[in-house]
PDB file of C-alpha atoms in Angstrom:
ATOM      1  CA  UNK A 154      98.511  55.423 -60.443  1.00  0.00           C
ATOM      2  CA  UNK A 155      96.668  53.081 -62.647  1.00  0.00           C
ATOM      3  CA  UNK A 156      93.120  55.367 -62.378  1.00  0.00           C
ATOM      4  CA  UNK A 157      91.460  51.731 -61.716  1.00  0.00           C
ATOM      5  CA  UNK A 158      89.140  52.833 -58.923  1.00  0.00           C
ATOM      6  CA  UNK A 159      86.795  55.762 -57.799  1.00  0.00           C
ATOM      7  CA  UNK A 160      89.244  56.173 -54.843  1.00  0.00           C
ATOM      8  CA  UNK A 161      91.751  57.012 -57.178  1.00  0.00           C
ATOM      9  CA  UNK A 162      90.345  60.356 -58.156  1.00  0.00           C
ATOM     10  CA  UNK A 163      88.092  61.139 -55.172  1.00  0.00           C
ATOM     11  CA  UNK A 164      89.945  63.817 -53.363  1.00  0.00           C
ATOM     12  CA  UNK A 165      89.629  67.814 -54.449  1.00  0.00           C
ATOM     13  CA  UNK A 166      91.368  70.967 -53.419  1.00  0.00           C
ATOM     14  CA  UNK A 167      93.493  70.540 -49.901  1.00  0.00           C
ATOM     15  CA  UNK A 168      93.533  66.642 -50.386  1.00  0.00           C
ATOM     16  CA  UNK A 169      96.702  64.876 -50.912  1.00  0.00           C
ATOM     17  CA  UNK A 170      95.203  63.988 -54.581  1.00  0.00           C
ATOM     18  CA  UNK A 171      92.442  64.118 -56.585  1.00  0.00           C
ATOM     19  CA  UNK A 172      90.595  66.120 -59.274  1.00  0.00           C
ATOM     20  CA  UNK A 173      89.306  69.622 -60.171  1.00  0.00           C
ATOM     21  CA  UNK A 174      86.625  70.390 -62.330  1.00  0.00           C
ATOM     22  CA  UNK A 175      86.481  73.088 -65.337  1.00  0.00           C
ATOM     23  CA  UNK A 176      83.727  73.234 -68.176  1.00  0.00           C
ATOM     24  CA  UNK A 177      83.827  69.576 -67.755  1.00  0.00           C
ATOM     25  CA  UNK A 178      85.111  67.054 -64.878  1.00  0.00           C
ATOM     26  CA  UNK A 179      87.673  64.362 -65.302  1.00  0.00           C
ATOM     27  CA  UNK A 180      86.090  60.707 -65.019  1.00  0.00           C
ATOM     28  CA  UNK A 181      87.087  57.207 -65.176  1.00  0.00           C
ATOM     29  CA  UNK A 182      86.662  55.614 -68.412  1.00  0.00           C
ATOM     30  CA  UNK A 183      86.867  51.805 -68.385  1.00  0.00           C
ATOM     31  CA  UNK A 184      85.785  51.454 -72.478  1.00  0.00           C
ATOM     32  CA  UNK A 185      89.719  53.038 -73.271  1.00  0.00           C
ATOM     33  CA  UNK A 186      92.378  52.231 -70.966  1.00  0.00           C
ATOM     34  CA  UNK A 187      96.105  50.954 -71.495  1.00  0.00           C
ATOM     35  CA  UNK A 188      96.396  48.690 -68.331  1.00  0.00           C
ATOM     36  CA  UNK A 189      93.611  47.769 -65.602  1.00  0.00           C
ATOM     37  CA  UNK A 190      89.951  48.618 -65.248  1.00  0.00           C
ATOM     38  CA  UNK A 191      89.930  52.092 -66.633  1.00  0.00           C
ATOM     39  CA  UNK A 192      92.121  55.124 -67.459  1.00  0.00           C
ATOM     40  CA  UNK A 193      91.520  58.989 -66.890  1.00  0.00           C
ATOM     41  CA  UNK A 194      89.197  60.674 -69.294  1.00  0.00           C
ATOM     42  CA  UNK A 195      89.213  64.801 -69.974  1.00  0.00           C
ATOM     43  CA  UNK A 196      86.538  65.926 -72.220  1.00  0.00           C
ATOM     44  CA  UNK A 197      86.894  69.236 -74.303  1.00  0.00           C
ATOM     45  CA  UNK A 198      83.626  70.232 -75.030  1.00  0.00           C
ATOM     46  CA  UNK A 199      82.541  73.013 -77.697  1.00  0.00           C
ATOM     47  CA  UNK A 200      82.491  76.643 -76.451  1.00  0.00           C
ATOM     48  CA  UNK A 201      84.711  75.989 -73.756  1.00  0.00           C
ATOM     49  CA  UNK A 202      87.393  78.312 -71.891  1.00  0.00           C
ATOM     50  CA  UNK A 203      90.579  77.716 -70.951  1.00  0.00           C
ATOM     51  CA  UNK A 204      89.936  75.217 -68.407  1.00  0.00           C
ATOM     52  CA  UNK A 205      88.079  73.173 -70.649  1.00  0.00           C
ATOM     53  CA  UNK A 206      88.547  69.853 -68.562  1.00  0.00           C
ATOM     54  CA  UNK A 207      89.436  70.534 -64.929  1.00  0.00           C
ATOM     55  CA  UNK A 208      92.364  68.409 -63.650  1.00  0.00           C
ATOM     56  CA  UNK A 209      94.058  65.590 -62.008  1.00  0.00           C
ATOM     57  CA  UNK A 210      96.560  66.143 -59.270  1.00  0.00           C
ATOM     58  CA  UNK A 211      98.773  63.675 -56.844  1.00  0.00           C
ATOM     59  CA  UNK A 212     101.506  64.607 -54.530  1.00  0.00           C
ATOM     60  CA  UNK A 213     104.287  62.156 -54.706  1.00  0.00           C
ATOM     61  CA  UNK A 214     103.548  60.745 -51.134  1.00  0.00           C
ATOM     62  CA  UNK A 215     100.760  60.495 -49.151  1.00  0.00           C
ATOM     63  CA  UNK A 216     103.035  61.940 -45.970  1.00  0.00           C
ATOM     64  CA  UNK A 217     104.554  64.889 -48.189  1.00  0.00           C
ATOM     65  CA  UNK A 218     108.073  63.309 -47.359  1.00  0.00           C
ATOM     66  CA  UNK A 219     108.714  62.646 -50.574  1.00  0.00           C
ATOM     67  CA  UNK A 220     109.756  66.066 -52.432  1.00  0.00           C
ATOM     68  CA  UNK A 221     113.036  66.794 -54.367  1.00  0.00           C
ATOM     69  CA  UNK A 222     115.114  70.038 -53.673  1.00  0.00           C
ATOM     70  CA  UNK A 223     118.635  70.735 -54.798  1.00  0.00           C
ATOM     71  CA  UNK A 224     121.173  68.064 -56.052  1.00  0.00           C
ATOM     72  CA  UNK A 225     118.313  65.496 -56.540  1.00  0.00           C
ATOM     73  CA  UNK A 226     117.155  63.096 -59.483  1.00  0.00           C
ATOM     74  CA  UNK A 227     113.570  62.199 -60.319  1.00  0.00           C
ATOM     75  CA  UNK A 228     111.212  60.618 -63.069  1.00  0.00           C
ATOM     76  CA  UNK A 229     107.964  60.845 -64.069  1.00  0.00           C
ATOM     77  CA  UNK A 230     106.295  58.538 -66.853  1.00  0.00           C
ATOM     78  CA  UNK A 231     102.527  58.754 -67.850  1.00  0.00           C
ATOM     79  CA  UNK A 232     100.750  57.342 -70.643  1.00  0.00           C
ATOM     80  CA  UNK A 233      98.346  59.361 -73.031  1.00  0.00           C
ATOM     81  CA  UNK A 234      96.156  58.788 -75.664  1.00  0.00           C
ATOM     82  CA  UNK A 235      94.306  61.700 -77.697  1.00  0.00           C
ATOM     83  CA  UNK A 236      91.393  61.727 -79.945  1.00  0.00           C
ATOM     84  CA  UNK A 237      91.533  63.129 -83.356  1.00  0.00           C
ATOM     85  CA  UNK A 238      89.348  65.799 -82.867  1.00  0.00           C
ATOM     86  CA  UNK A 239      91.778  66.921 -80.066  1.00  0.00           C
ATOM     87  CA  UNK A 240      94.971  66.661 -82.428  1.00  0.00           C
ATOM     88  CA  UNK A 241      93.148  68.235 -85.226  1.00  0.00           C
ATOM     89  CA  UNK A 242      91.586  71.199 -83.771  1.00  0.00           C
ATOM     90  CA  UNK A 243      93.544  74.829 -83.792  1.00  0.00           C
ATOM     91  CA  UNK A 244      91.893  76.438 -80.530  1.00  0.00           C
ATOM     92  CA  UNK A 245      91.280  79.959 -81.206  1.00  0.00           C
ATOM     93  CA  UNK A 246      93.164  82.306 -78.911  1.00  0.00           C
ATOM     94  CA  UNK A 247      95.089  79.688 -77.315  1.00  0.00           C
ATOM     95  CA  UNK A 248      98.371  79.148 -76.619  1.00  0.00           C
ATOM     96  CA  UNK A 249      98.460  75.481 -77.241  1.00  0.00           C
ATOM     97  CA  UNK A 250      97.208  72.949 -74.490  1.00  0.00           C
ATOM     98  CA  UNK A 251      99.221  71.581 -71.497  1.00  0.00           C
ATOM     99  CA  UNK A 252      99.804  67.686 -70.903  1.00  0.00           C
ATOM    100  CA  UNK A 253     101.671  67.946 -67.377  1.00  0.00           C
ATOM    101  CA  UNK A 254     102.769  70.146 -64.932  1.00  0.00           C
ATOM    102  CA  UNK A 255     105.694  69.180 -62.002  1.00  0.00           C
ATOM    103  CA  UNK A 256     105.696  71.597 -59.393  1.00  0.00           C
ATOM    104  CA  UNK A 257     105.801  72.233 -55.959  1.00  0.00           C
ATOM    105  CA  UNK A 258     104.267  69.759 -53.532  1.00  0.00           C
ATOM    106  CA  UNK A 259     102.123  70.629 -50.713  1.00  0.00           C
ATOM    107  CA  UNK A 260     103.357  71.032 -47.334  1.00  0.00           C
ATOM    108  CA  UNK A 261     101.830  70.037 -43.536  1.00  0.00           C
ATOM    109  CA  UNK A 262      98.750  71.454 -42.815  1.00  0.00           C
ATOM    110  CA  UNK A 263      97.237  71.431 -45.889  1.00  0.00           C
ATOM    111  CA  UNK A 264      93.541  70.332 -45.903  1.00  0.00           C
ATOM    112  CA  UNK A 265      90.571  70.676 -47.253  1.00  0.00           C
ATOM    113  CA  UNK A 266      89.520  73.050 -44.563  1.00  0.00           C
ATOM    114  CA  UNK A 267      92.868  74.937 -44.539  1.00  0.00           C
ATOM    115  CA  UNK A 268      93.334  75.950 -48.174  1.00  0.00           C
ATOM    116  CA  UNK A 269      96.381  78.553 -47.984  1.00  0.00           C
ATOM    117  CA  UNK A 270      98.669  79.616 -50.212  1.00  0.00           C
ATOM    118  CA  UNK A 271     102.055  78.862 -49.452  1.00  0.00           C
ATOM    119  CA  UNK A 272     100.694  75.604 -47.483  1.00  0.00           C
ATOM    120  CA  UNK A 273      98.885  74.315 -50.507  1.00  0.00           C
ATOM    121  CA  UNK A 274     100.859  74.917 -53.317  1.00  0.00           C
ATOM    122  CA  UNK A 275      98.502  75.305 -56.793  1.00  0.00           C
ATOM    123  CA  UNK A 276      99.723  74.610 -60.555  1.00  0.00           C
ATOM    124  CA  UNK A 277     101.240  77.743 -61.239  1.00  0.00           C
ATOM    125  CA  UNK A 278     104.245  77.800 -58.832  1.00  0.00           C
ATOM    126  CA  UNK A 279     107.964  79.032 -59.182  1.00  0.00           C
ATOM    127  CA  UNK A 280     109.291  75.481 -59.844  1.00  0.00           C
ATOM    128  CA  UNK A 281     106.855  74.254 -62.738  1.00  0.00           C
ATOM    129  CA  UNK A 282     108.126  72.452 -65.490  1.00  0.00           C
ATOM    130  CA  UNK A 283     105.766  72.154 -68.040  1.00  0.00           C
ATOM    131  CA  UNK A 284     104.947  70.291 -71.226  1.00  0.00           C
ATOM    132  CA  UNK A 285     102.600  72.135 -73.473  1.00  0.00           C
ATOM    133  CA  UNK A 286     101.667  71.854 -77.348  1.00  0.00           C
ATOM    134  CA  UNK A 287     102.948  75.248 -77.900  1.00  0.00           C
ATOM    135  CA  UNK A 288     101.125  77.711 -80.274  1.00  0.00           C
ATOM    136  CA  UNK A 289      99.302  74.226 -81.540  1.00  0.00           C
ATOM    137  CA  UNK A 290     102.744  73.328 -83.410  1.00  0.00           C
ATOM    138  CA  UNK A 291     101.694  69.936 -82.947  1.00  0.00           C
ATOM    139  CA  UNK A 292     104.407  68.476 -80.797  1.00  0.00           C
ATOM    140  CA  UNK A 293     105.336  69.023 -77.365  1.00  0.00           C
ATOM    141  CA  UNK A 294     107.889  71.586 -75.788  1.00  0.00           C
ATOM    142  CA  UNK A 295     108.832  72.505 -72.532  1.00  0.00           C
ATOM    143  CA  UNK A 296     108.762  75.632 -70.013  1.00  0.00           C
ATOM    144  CA  UNK A 297     110.102  76.404 -67.005  1.00  0.00           C
ATOM    145  CA  UNK A 298     108.401  78.598 -63.788  1.00  0.00           C
ATOM    146  CA  UNK A 299     105.500  80.761 -63.415  1.00  0.00           C
ATOM    147  CA  UNK A 300     107.298  83.656 -61.735  1.00  0.00           C
ATOM    148  CA  UNK A 301     111.047  83.352 -63.241  1.00  0.00           C
ATOM    149  CA  UNK A 302     114.461  84.048 -61.416  1.00  0.00           C
ATOM    150  CA  UNK A 303     117.626  85.779 -61.426  1.00  0.00           C
ATOM    151  CA  UNK A 304     118.961  84.162 -64.784  1.00  0.00           C
ATOM    152  CA  UNK A 305     115.389  84.056 -66.786  1.00  0.00           C
ATOM    153  CA  UNK A 306     111.843  85.209 -67.024  1.00  0.00           C
ATOM    154  CA  UNK A 307     108.674  83.496 -66.583  1.00  0.00           C
ATOM    155  CA  UNK A 308     107.494  80.506 -68.720  1.00  0.00           C
ATOM    156  CA  UNK A 309     110.781  80.326 -69.968  1.00  0.00           C
ATOM    157  CA  UNK A 310     110.667  78.091 -72.886  1.00  0.00           C
ATOM    158  CA  UNK A 311     113.387  75.240 -73.749  1.00  0.00           C
ATOM    159  CA  UNK A 312     114.503  76.865 -77.179  1.00  0.00           C
ATOM    160  CA  UNK A 313     118.290  76.396 -78.077  1.00  0.00           C
ATOM    161  CA  UNK A 314     119.571  78.889 -80.208  1.00  0.00           C
ATOM    162  CA  UNK A 315     120.741  77.480 -83.762  1.00  0.00           C
ATOM    163  CA  UNK A 316     122.825  79.011 -85.949  1.00  0.00           C
ATOM    164  CA  UNK A 317     122.303  83.056 -86.923  1.00  0.00           C
ATOM    165  CA  UNK A 318     118.804  83.169 -86.175  1.00  0.00           C
ATOM    166  CA  UNK A 319     116.924  79.760 -85.524  1.00  0.00           C
ATOM    167  CA  UNK A 320     116.073  78.033 -82.660  1.00  0.00           C
ATOM    168  CA  UNK A 321     116.051  74.302 -81.684  1.00  0.00           C
ATOM    169  CA  UNK A 322     112.392  73.549 -80.519  1.00  0.00           C
ATOM    170  CA  UNK A 323     113.096  69.793 -79.144  1.00  0.00           C
ATOM    171  CA  UNK A 324     116.666  70.002 -78.774  1.00  0.00           C
ATOM    172  CA  UNK A 325     117.064  66.473 -78.224  1.00  0.00           C
ATOM    173  CA  UNK A 326     115.929  65.501 -82.297  1.00  0.00           C
ATOM    174  CA  UNK A 327     118.876  64.585 -84.483  1.00  0.00           C
ATOM    175  CA  UNK A 328     119.278  66.062 -88.170  1.00  0.00           C
ATOM    176  CA  UNK A 329     116.973  67.746 -89.826  1.00  0.00           C
ATOM    177  CA  UNK A 330     116.372  68.801 -86.164  1.00  0.00           C
ATOM    178  CA  UNK A 331     113.217  70.783 -84.884  1.00  0.00           C
ATOM    179  CA  UNK A 332     113.441  73.905 -86.133  1.00  0.00           C
ATOM    180  CA  UNK A 333     111.586  77.082 -85.049  1.00  0.00           C
ATOM    181  CA  UNK A 334     112.524  78.058 -89.006  1.00  0.00           C
ATOM    182  CA  UNK A 335     110.270  74.971 -90.127  1.00  0.00           C
ATOM    183  CA  UNK A 336     107.232  76.530 -89.104  1.00  0.00           C
ATOM    184  CA  UNK A 337     107.585  79.285 -91.834  1.00  0.00           C
ATOM    185  CA  UNK A 338     107.642  77.087 -95.068  1.00  0.00           C
ATOM    186  CA  UNK A 339     104.179  76.952 -96.604  1.00  0.00           C
ATOM    187  CA  UNK A 340     103.338  74.531 -95.462  1.00  0.00           C
ATOM    188  CA  UNK A 341     105.256  74.016 -92.564  1.00  0.00           C
ATOM    189  CA  UNK A 342     107.718  71.493 -92.749  1.00  0.00           C
ATOM    190  CA  UNK A 343     108.362  70.719 -88.470  1.00  0.00           C
ATOM    191  CA  UNK A 344     107.620  66.393 -89.479  1.00  0.00           C
ATOM    192  CA  UNK A 345     109.787  63.949 -91.497  1.00  0.00           C
ATOM    193  CA  UNK A 346     111.301  64.053 -93.831  1.00  0.00           C
ATOM    194  CA  UNK A 347     111.378  67.616 -94.086  1.00  0.00           C
ATOM    195  CA  UNK A 348     111.860  68.246 -89.956  1.00  0.00           C
ATOM    196  CA  UNK A 349     112.374  65.524 -87.445  1.00  0.00           C
ATOM    197  CA  UNK A 350     109.865  66.997 -84.607  1.00  0.00           C
ATOM    198  CA  UNK A 351     108.622  64.246 -82.532  1.00  0.00           C
ATOM    199  CA  UNK A 352     104.574  65.262 -82.929  1.00  0.00           C
ATOM    200  CA  UNK A 353     101.310  63.444 -81.372  1.00  0.00           C
ATOM    201  CA  UNK A 354      99.470  60.677 -83.157  1.00  0.00           C
ATOM    202  CA  UNK A 355      95.701  59.981 -82.496  1.00  0.00           C
ATOM    203  CA  UNK A 356      94.195  56.672 -81.242  1.00  0.00           C
ATOM    204  CA  UNK A 357      97.168  55.277 -79.530  1.00  0.00           C
ATOM    205  CA  UNK A 358      98.760  55.143 -76.335  1.00  0.00           C
ATOM    206  CA  UNK A 359     102.167  57.535 -76.464  1.00  0.00           C
ATOM    207  CA  UNK A 360     104.388  57.338 -73.334  1.00  0.00           C
ATOM    208  CA  UNK A 361     106.261  60.439 -72.121  1.00  0.00           C
ATOM    209  CA  UNK A 362     108.906  60.257 -69.688  1.00  0.00           C
ATOM    210  CA  UNK A 363     110.419  63.621 -67.830  1.00  0.00           C
ATOM    211  CA  UNK A 364     113.733  63.817 -65.837  1.00  0.00           C
ATOM    212  CA  UNK A 365     114.695  66.429 -63.875  1.00  0.00           C
ATOM    213  CA  UNK A 366     118.173  66.679 -62.123  1.00  0.00           C
ATOM    214  CA  UNK A 367     118.568  69.504 -59.854  1.00  0.00           C
ATOM    215  CA  UNK A 368     121.841  71.180 -59.284  1.00  0.00           C
ATOM    216  CA  UNK A 369     123.216  73.242 -56.051  1.00  0.00           C
ATOM    217  CA  UNK A 370     120.909  76.017 -54.833  1.00  0.00           C
ATOM    218  CA  UNK A 371     122.374  79.522 -55.590  1.00  0.00           C
ATOM    219  CA  UNK A 372     120.209  82.196 -54.406  1.00  0.00           C
ATOM    220  CA  UNK A 373     116.487  81.800 -56.259  1.00  0.00           C
ATOM    221  CA  UNK A 374     117.922  79.111 -58.625  1.00  0.00           C
ATOM    222  CA  UNK A 375     119.204  75.237 -58.858  1.00  0.00           C
ATOM    223  CA  UNK A 376     121.936  75.835 -61.026  1.00  0.00           C
ATOM    224  CA  UNK A 377     123.333  73.514 -63.349  1.00  0.00           C
ATOM    225  CA  UNK A 378     120.347  71.477 -63.615  1.00  0.00           C
ATOM    226  CA  UNK A 379     118.921  69.191 -66.659  1.00  0.00           C
ATOM    227  CA  UNK A 380     116.028  68.332 -67.616  1.00  0.00           C
ATOM    228  CA  UNK A 381     115.726  65.274 -70.430  1.00  0.00           C
ATOM    229  CA  UNK A 382     112.543  64.012 -72.182  1.00  0.00           C
ATOM    230  CA  UNK A 383     112.013  60.909 -73.481  1.00  0.00           C
ATOM    231  CA  UNK A 384     108.568  60.067 -76.104  1.00  0.00           C
ATOM    232  CA  UNK A 385     107.626  56.423 -77.329  1.00  0.00           C
ATOM    233  CA  UNK A 386     104.928  55.593 -79.723  1.00  0.00           C
ATOM    234  CA  UNK A 387     102.605  52.884 -78.881  1.00  0.00           C
ATOM    235  CA  UNK A 388     104.709  49.425 -79.016  1.00  0.00           C
ATOM    236  CA  UNK A 389     107.984  51.300 -79.770  1.00  0.00           C
ATOM    237  CA  UNK A 390     111.163  52.413 -78.276  1.00  0.00           C
ATOM    238  CA  UNK A 391     111.297  55.650 -76.626  1.00  0.00           C
ATOM    239  CA  UNK A 392     113.122  58.259 -78.313  1.00  0.00           C
ATOM    240  CA  UNK A 393     115.191  61.496 -77.136  1.00  0.00           C
ATOM    241  CA  UNK A 394     113.295  64.651 -77.448  1.00  0.00           C
ATOM    242  CA  UNK A 395     114.765  67.120 -74.822  1.00  0.00           C
ATOM    243  CA  UNK A 396     118.133  67.255 -73.680  1.00  0.00           C
ATOM    244  CA  UNK A 397     118.442  70.544 -71.916  1.00  0.00           C
ATOM    245  CA  UNK A 398     120.786  71.770 -69.723  1.00  0.00           C
ATOM    246  CA  UNK A 399     122.902  72.960 -67.450  1.00  0.00           C
ATOM    247  CA  UNK A 400     120.172  75.295 -66.804  1.00  0.00           C
ATOM    248  CA  UNK A 401     119.164  77.243 -64.091  1.00  0.00           C
ATOM    249  CA  UNK A 402     116.065  75.944 -62.883  1.00  0.00           C
ATOM    250  CA  UNK A 403     113.624  78.405 -61.048  1.00  0.00           C
ATOM    251  CA  UNK A 404     113.846  77.314 -56.861  1.00  0.00           C
ATOM    252  CA  UNK A 405     112.130  80.434 -55.397  1.00  0.00           C
ATOM    253  CA  UNK A 406     113.656  81.753 -52.026  1.00  0.00           C
ATOM    254  CA  UNK A 407     115.273  79.512 -49.329  1.00  0.00           C
ATOM    255  CA  UNK A 408     112.783  80.614 -47.288  1.00  0.00           C
ATOM    256  CA  UNK A 409     109.972  79.348 -49.039  1.00  0.00           C
ATOM    257  CA  UNK A 410     111.352  76.060 -48.908  1.00  0.00           C
ATOM    258  CA  UNK A 411     109.302  74.936 -52.345  1.00  0.00           C
ATOM    259  CA  UNK A 412     110.462  71.347 -53.735  1.00  0.00           C
ATOM    260  CA  UNK A 413     109.280  69.180 -56.612  1.00  0.00           C
ATOM    261  CA  UNK A 414     106.691  67.180 -54.908  1.00  0.00           C
ATOM    262  CA  UNK A 415     103.221  67.429 -56.886  1.00  0.00           C
ATOM    263  CA  UNK A 416     102.388  66.352 -60.637  1.00  0.00           C
ATOM    264  CA  UNK A 417      99.146  67.684 -62.464  1.00  0.00           C
ATOM    265  CA  UNK A 418      97.532  66.286 -65.560  1.00  0.00           C
ATOM    266  CA  UNK A 419      95.577  68.840 -67.449  1.00  0.00           C
ATOM    267  CA  UNK A 420      95.021  70.160 -71.129  1.00  0.00           C
ATOM    268  CA  UNK A 421      94.357  73.394 -69.827  1.00  0.00           C
ATOM    269  CA  UNK A 422      94.754  75.909 -72.607  1.00  0.00           C
ATOM    270  CA  UNK A 423      95.663  79.621 -71.663  1.00  0.00           C
ATOM    271  CA  UNK A 424      93.540  82.267 -73.617  1.00  0.00           C
ATOM    272  CA  UNK A 425      91.308  79.608 -75.530  1.00  0.00           C
ATOM    273  CA  UNK A 426      88.163  81.592 -76.638  1.00  0.00           C
ATOM    274  CA  UNK A 427      84.843  80.315 -75.352  1.00  0.00           C
ATOM    275  CA  UNK A 428      82.988  81.576 -78.444  1.00  0.00           C
ATOM    276  CA  UNK A 429      84.947  78.974 -80.683  1.00  0.00           C
ATOM    277  CA  UNK A 430      82.256  76.094 -82.047  1.00  0.00           C
ATOM    278  CA  UNK A 431      84.498  72.845 -82.387  1.00  0.00           C
ATOM    279  CA  UNK A 432      83.938  69.075 -82.487  1.00  0.00           C
ATOM    280  CA  UNK A 433      84.224  67.584 -78.493  1.00  0.00           C
ATOM    281  CA  UNK A 434      87.600  66.486 -78.277  1.00  0.00           C
ATOM    282  CA  UNK A 435      88.974  63.664 -75.471  1.00  0.00           C
ATOM    283  CA  UNK A 436      92.309  62.983 -74.111  1.00  0.00           C
ATOM    284  CA  UNK A 437      93.123  59.815 -71.597  1.00  0.00           C
ATOM    285  CA  UNK A 438      95.795  59.642 -68.879  1.00  0.00           C
ATOM    286  CA  UNK A 439      96.493  56.184 -67.227  1.00  0.00           C
ATOM    287  CA  UNK A 440      99.889  54.499 -65.827  1.00  0.00           C
ATOM    288  CA  UNK A 441     101.369  57.578 -63.857  1.00  0.00           C
ATOM    289  CA  UNK A 442     104.515  56.347 -62.226  1.00  0.00           C
ATOM    290  CA  UNK A 443     106.736  58.690 -60.011  1.00  0.00           C
ATOM    291  CA  UNK A 444     110.341  56.978 -59.763  1.00  0.00           C
ATOM    292  CA  UNK A 445     114.057  58.027 -58.207  1.00  0.00           C
ATOM    293  CA  UNK A 446     115.314  55.945 -61.300  1.00  0.00           C
ATOM    294  CA  UNK A 447     114.899  56.055 -64.579  1.00  0.00           C
ATOM    295  CA  UNK A 448     111.671  54.080 -65.740  1.00  0.00           C
ATOM    296  CA  UNK A 449     111.307  51.209 -68.859  1.00  0.00           C
ATOM    297  CA  UNK A 450     109.389  51.431 -71.779  1.00  0.00           C
ATOM    298  CA  UNK A 451     105.697  49.886 -71.577  1.00  0.00           C
ATOM    299  CA  UNK A 452     105.861  46.178 -72.575  1.00  0.00           C
TER     300      UNK A 452
END
């Protein structure tokens, strides 16, 4: 998906793909783009609530046949650009803005005139695997599930125990790692050289790639699953940020037959205080790719 024509974002709720509005509405921006004619621009207005900007969503295929259950492997890559105002603002009350939600695909029968839960799947599903700037720390983190399952609760953070009382917040980073304790120094020391978290960079097209490899179904989970994340700065090679697993991804019950089949792009910020006055900010997406095999870094 190149976000190069109005048809790319023309759908709405119940369609195979499209946009939803929040305090503002996503729009094509021909002035800022990674390639092609335009990119997809989200605006974060001042005094905006959690749903600052709306969202873009797409199923993996128009016929809803391309979905992934147990013992499957999928890759999702996108380019993303952040304005300095977006990265430099600490949003009051917010738990941190999201980047992507990878969740359950729609089922046949989902149409704009038949928006029924369980047929049309929304962003908050049992499967959701989410990238988020948790607690405005300034770097991507991951969590799984809007419901929880047998082995873990909802919104289960990918935080790996380290030592007696610490956690790796990006467990794929080499020494000096990306640690919870680095946020408790004054000032915080998450980033090089004291820490090694992979953060966000303004005014450049960063590349994010998520690999999900599901294991076999056991009850309401896909056991022995893996989630891998690579990130690249513009013009640079990607670096490993998460190597998470073996892990039991929430699958919901077998009767529900939910499978990964839909992706959401959005800067939704749970708990954001609408009374806060802050600069208008922007974030852009381009070059969304969904694949069965690993995707090369952009050239």
